[in-house]
Coordinates of C-alpha atoms in Angstrom, one line a residue:
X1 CA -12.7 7.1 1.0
X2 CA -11.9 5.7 -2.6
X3 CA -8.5 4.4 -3.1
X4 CA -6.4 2.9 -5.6
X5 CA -4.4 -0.1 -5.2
X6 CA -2.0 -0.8 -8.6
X7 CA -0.5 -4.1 -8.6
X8 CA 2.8 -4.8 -10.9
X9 CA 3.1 -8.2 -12.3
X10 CA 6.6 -8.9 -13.6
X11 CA 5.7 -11.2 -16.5
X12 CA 9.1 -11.9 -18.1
X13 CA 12.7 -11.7 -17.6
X14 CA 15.7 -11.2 -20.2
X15 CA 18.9 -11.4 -19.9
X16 CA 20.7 -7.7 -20.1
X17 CA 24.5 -7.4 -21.2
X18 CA 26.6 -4.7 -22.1
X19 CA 30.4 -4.0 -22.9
X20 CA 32.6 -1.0 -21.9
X21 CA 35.7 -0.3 -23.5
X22 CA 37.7 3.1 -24.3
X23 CA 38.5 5.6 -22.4
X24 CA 35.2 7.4 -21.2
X25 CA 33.0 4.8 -22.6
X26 CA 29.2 4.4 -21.8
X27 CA 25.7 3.4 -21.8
X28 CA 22.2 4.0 -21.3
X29 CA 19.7 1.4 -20.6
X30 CA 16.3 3.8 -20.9
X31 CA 13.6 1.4 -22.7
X32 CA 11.4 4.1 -22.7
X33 CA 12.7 6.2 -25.1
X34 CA 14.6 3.1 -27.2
X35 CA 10.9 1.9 -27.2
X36 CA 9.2 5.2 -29.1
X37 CA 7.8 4.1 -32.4
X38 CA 8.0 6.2 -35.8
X39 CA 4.6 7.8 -34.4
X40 CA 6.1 9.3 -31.4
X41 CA 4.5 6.1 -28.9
X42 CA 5.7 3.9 -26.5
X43 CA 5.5 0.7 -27.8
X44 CA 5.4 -0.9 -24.3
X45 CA 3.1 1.7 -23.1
X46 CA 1.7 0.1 -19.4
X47 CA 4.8 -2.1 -19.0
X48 CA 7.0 -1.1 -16.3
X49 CA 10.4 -2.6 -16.7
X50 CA 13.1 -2.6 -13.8
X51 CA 16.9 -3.6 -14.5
X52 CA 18.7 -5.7 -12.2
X53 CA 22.5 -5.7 -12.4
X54 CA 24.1 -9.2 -10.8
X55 CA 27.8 -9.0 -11.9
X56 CA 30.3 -6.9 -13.6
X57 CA 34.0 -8.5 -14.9
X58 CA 36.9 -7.9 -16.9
X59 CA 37.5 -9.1 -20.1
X60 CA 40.5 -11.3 -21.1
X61 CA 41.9 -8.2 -23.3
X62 CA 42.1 -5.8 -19.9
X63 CA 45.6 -4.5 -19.5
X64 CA 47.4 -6.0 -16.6
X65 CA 47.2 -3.5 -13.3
X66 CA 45.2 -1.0 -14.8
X67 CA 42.6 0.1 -12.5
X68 CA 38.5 0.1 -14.1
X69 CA 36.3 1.7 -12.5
X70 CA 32.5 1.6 -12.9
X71 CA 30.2 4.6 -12.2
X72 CA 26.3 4.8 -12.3
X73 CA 24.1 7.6 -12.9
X74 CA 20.5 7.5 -11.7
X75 CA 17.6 8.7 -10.2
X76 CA 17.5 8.0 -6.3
X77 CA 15.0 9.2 -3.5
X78 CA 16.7 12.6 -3.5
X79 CA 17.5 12.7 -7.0
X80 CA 19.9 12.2 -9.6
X81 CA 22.8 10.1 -8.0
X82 CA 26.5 9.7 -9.7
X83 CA 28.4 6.9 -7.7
X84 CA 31.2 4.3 -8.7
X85 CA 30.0 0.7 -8.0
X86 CA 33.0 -1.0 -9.0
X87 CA 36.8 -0.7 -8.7
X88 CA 38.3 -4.0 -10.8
X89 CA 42.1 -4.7 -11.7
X90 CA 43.3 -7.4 -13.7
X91 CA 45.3 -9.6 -11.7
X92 CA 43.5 -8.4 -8.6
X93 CA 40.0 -8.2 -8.5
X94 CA 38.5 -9.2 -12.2
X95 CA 35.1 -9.4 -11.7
X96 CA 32.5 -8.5 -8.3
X97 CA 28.9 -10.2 -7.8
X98 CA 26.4 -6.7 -7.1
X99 CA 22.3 -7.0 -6.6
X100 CA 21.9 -3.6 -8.1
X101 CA 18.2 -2.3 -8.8
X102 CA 16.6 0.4 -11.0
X103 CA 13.4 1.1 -11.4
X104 CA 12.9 4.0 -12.9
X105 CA 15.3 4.8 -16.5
X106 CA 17.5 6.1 -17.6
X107 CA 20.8 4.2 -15.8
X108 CA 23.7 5.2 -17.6
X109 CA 27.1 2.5 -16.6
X110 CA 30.5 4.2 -17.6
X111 CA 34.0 3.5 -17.7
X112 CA 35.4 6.4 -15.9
X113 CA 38.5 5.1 -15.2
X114 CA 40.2 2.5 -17.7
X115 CA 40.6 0.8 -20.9
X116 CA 38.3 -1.9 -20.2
X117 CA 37.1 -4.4 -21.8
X118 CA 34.6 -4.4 -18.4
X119 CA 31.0 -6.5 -19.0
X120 CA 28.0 -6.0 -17.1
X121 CA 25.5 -8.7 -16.4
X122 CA 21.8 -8.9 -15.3
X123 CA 18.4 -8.8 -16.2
X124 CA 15.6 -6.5 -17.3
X125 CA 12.2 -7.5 -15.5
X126 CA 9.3 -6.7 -18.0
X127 CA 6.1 -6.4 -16.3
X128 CA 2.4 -5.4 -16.6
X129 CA 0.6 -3.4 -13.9
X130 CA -3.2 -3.6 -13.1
X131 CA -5.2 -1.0 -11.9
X132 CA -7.8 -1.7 -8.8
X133 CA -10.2 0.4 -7.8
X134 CA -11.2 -0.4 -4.0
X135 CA -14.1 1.6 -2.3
X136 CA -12.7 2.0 0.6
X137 CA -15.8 3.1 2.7
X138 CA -18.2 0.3 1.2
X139 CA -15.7 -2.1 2.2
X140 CA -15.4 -1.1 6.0
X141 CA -19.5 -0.5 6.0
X142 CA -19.6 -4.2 4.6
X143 CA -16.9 -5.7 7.6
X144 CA -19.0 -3.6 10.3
X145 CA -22.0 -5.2 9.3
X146 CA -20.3 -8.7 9.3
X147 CA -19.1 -7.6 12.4
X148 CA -22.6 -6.8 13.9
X149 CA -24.5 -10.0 12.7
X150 CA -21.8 -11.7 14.2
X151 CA -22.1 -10.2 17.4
X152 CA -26.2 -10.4 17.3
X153 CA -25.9 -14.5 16.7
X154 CA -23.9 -14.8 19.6
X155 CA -26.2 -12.8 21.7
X156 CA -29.2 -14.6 20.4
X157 CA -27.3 -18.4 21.0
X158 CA -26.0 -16.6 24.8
X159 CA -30.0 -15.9 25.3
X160 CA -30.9 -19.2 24.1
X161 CA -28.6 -20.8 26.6
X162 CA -30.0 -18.9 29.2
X163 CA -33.4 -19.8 29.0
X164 CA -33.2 -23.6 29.7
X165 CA -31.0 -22.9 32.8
X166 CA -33.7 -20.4 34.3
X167 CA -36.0 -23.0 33.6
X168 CA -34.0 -25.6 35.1
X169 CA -33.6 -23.8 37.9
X170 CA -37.2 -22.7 38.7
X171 CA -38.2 -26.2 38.2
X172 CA -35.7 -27.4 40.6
X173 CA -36.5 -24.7 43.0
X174 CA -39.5 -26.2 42.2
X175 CA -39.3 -29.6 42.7
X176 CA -37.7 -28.4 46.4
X177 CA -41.0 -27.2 47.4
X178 CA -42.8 -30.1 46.6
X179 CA -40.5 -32.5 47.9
X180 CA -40.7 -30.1 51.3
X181 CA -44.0 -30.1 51.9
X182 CA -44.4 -33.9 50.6
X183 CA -41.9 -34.5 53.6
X184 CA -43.9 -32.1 56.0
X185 CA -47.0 -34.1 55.0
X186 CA -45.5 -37.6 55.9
X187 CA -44.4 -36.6 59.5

């Protein structure tokens, strides 16, 4: 059996920022479609980029126990997911540490409650991913055989030891005889 093995390096990390303020405001973070050149290609074509969101806070300008709440739209196991991630009040709760991760764009962040100013913080993982291509089959067929001259030097060093032994012991059974009849001569 052939398989493939693809291995993602994440190369470089920048720092990702954005500011939502108004009532309804949002964002996208998709690089692959900010990334389309004039021609119509991906400019970071075999780069897979993740986003990681570490923070989200009020600004200073925020008004004073009004309620901001932050929603996120994207793609889950089971699909497209719509959920808030952040309820923050001036005077309250100004700002919340989240380990947020999306691999696969677009993520769109909005205000859906609020006036804002609300920040979000983190970074966008650039990476490179390498393809492998592992024969499967001639790798077991080569660990078998390892395997199996393994085993046969161990047989051949256990038959080795053998030999000396049965020797040995002939020659002392041997011996036995002689020194027997040596002592049957003597009386």
């Amino acid at each position: 059996k052939s398989v493939y093995i693809i291995t993602i390096v994440m190369a470089e990390e920048y720092l990702y920022g954005i500011t939502l303020q108004g009532a309804n405001a949002s964002e996208v973070w998709d690089p692959e479609h900010k990334n389309d050149d004039a021609d119509g290609g991906n400019q970071h074509f075999g780069v897979d980029q993740k986003l990681i969101i570490k923070m989200a806070l009020l600004g200073p300008e925020a008004k004073p126990g009004e309620l901001n709440v932050l929603q996120v739209e994207a793609m889950g196991l089971k699909g497209l997911i719509k959920i808030p991630i952040a309820l923050l009040e001036r005077g309250k709760t100004e700002q919340i540490i989240l380990d947020l991760s999306f691999p696969d764009p677009p993520v769109t962040f909005s205000l859906v409650k609020g006036s804002g100013p609300l920040h979000i913080v983190g970074h966008n993982l650039l990476g490179t991913h390498m393809e492998e291509f592992d024969d499967l089959e001639e790798e077991m067929d080569e660990e078998n055989m390892e395997d199996e001259d393994e085993e046969k030097d161990t047989e051949v060093e256990e038959d080795e030891d053998d030999e000396p032994k049965k020797k040995n012991a002939k020659m002392t059974a041997a011996a036995k005889t002689k020194n027997q009849a040596n002592k049957n001569k003597k009386k």
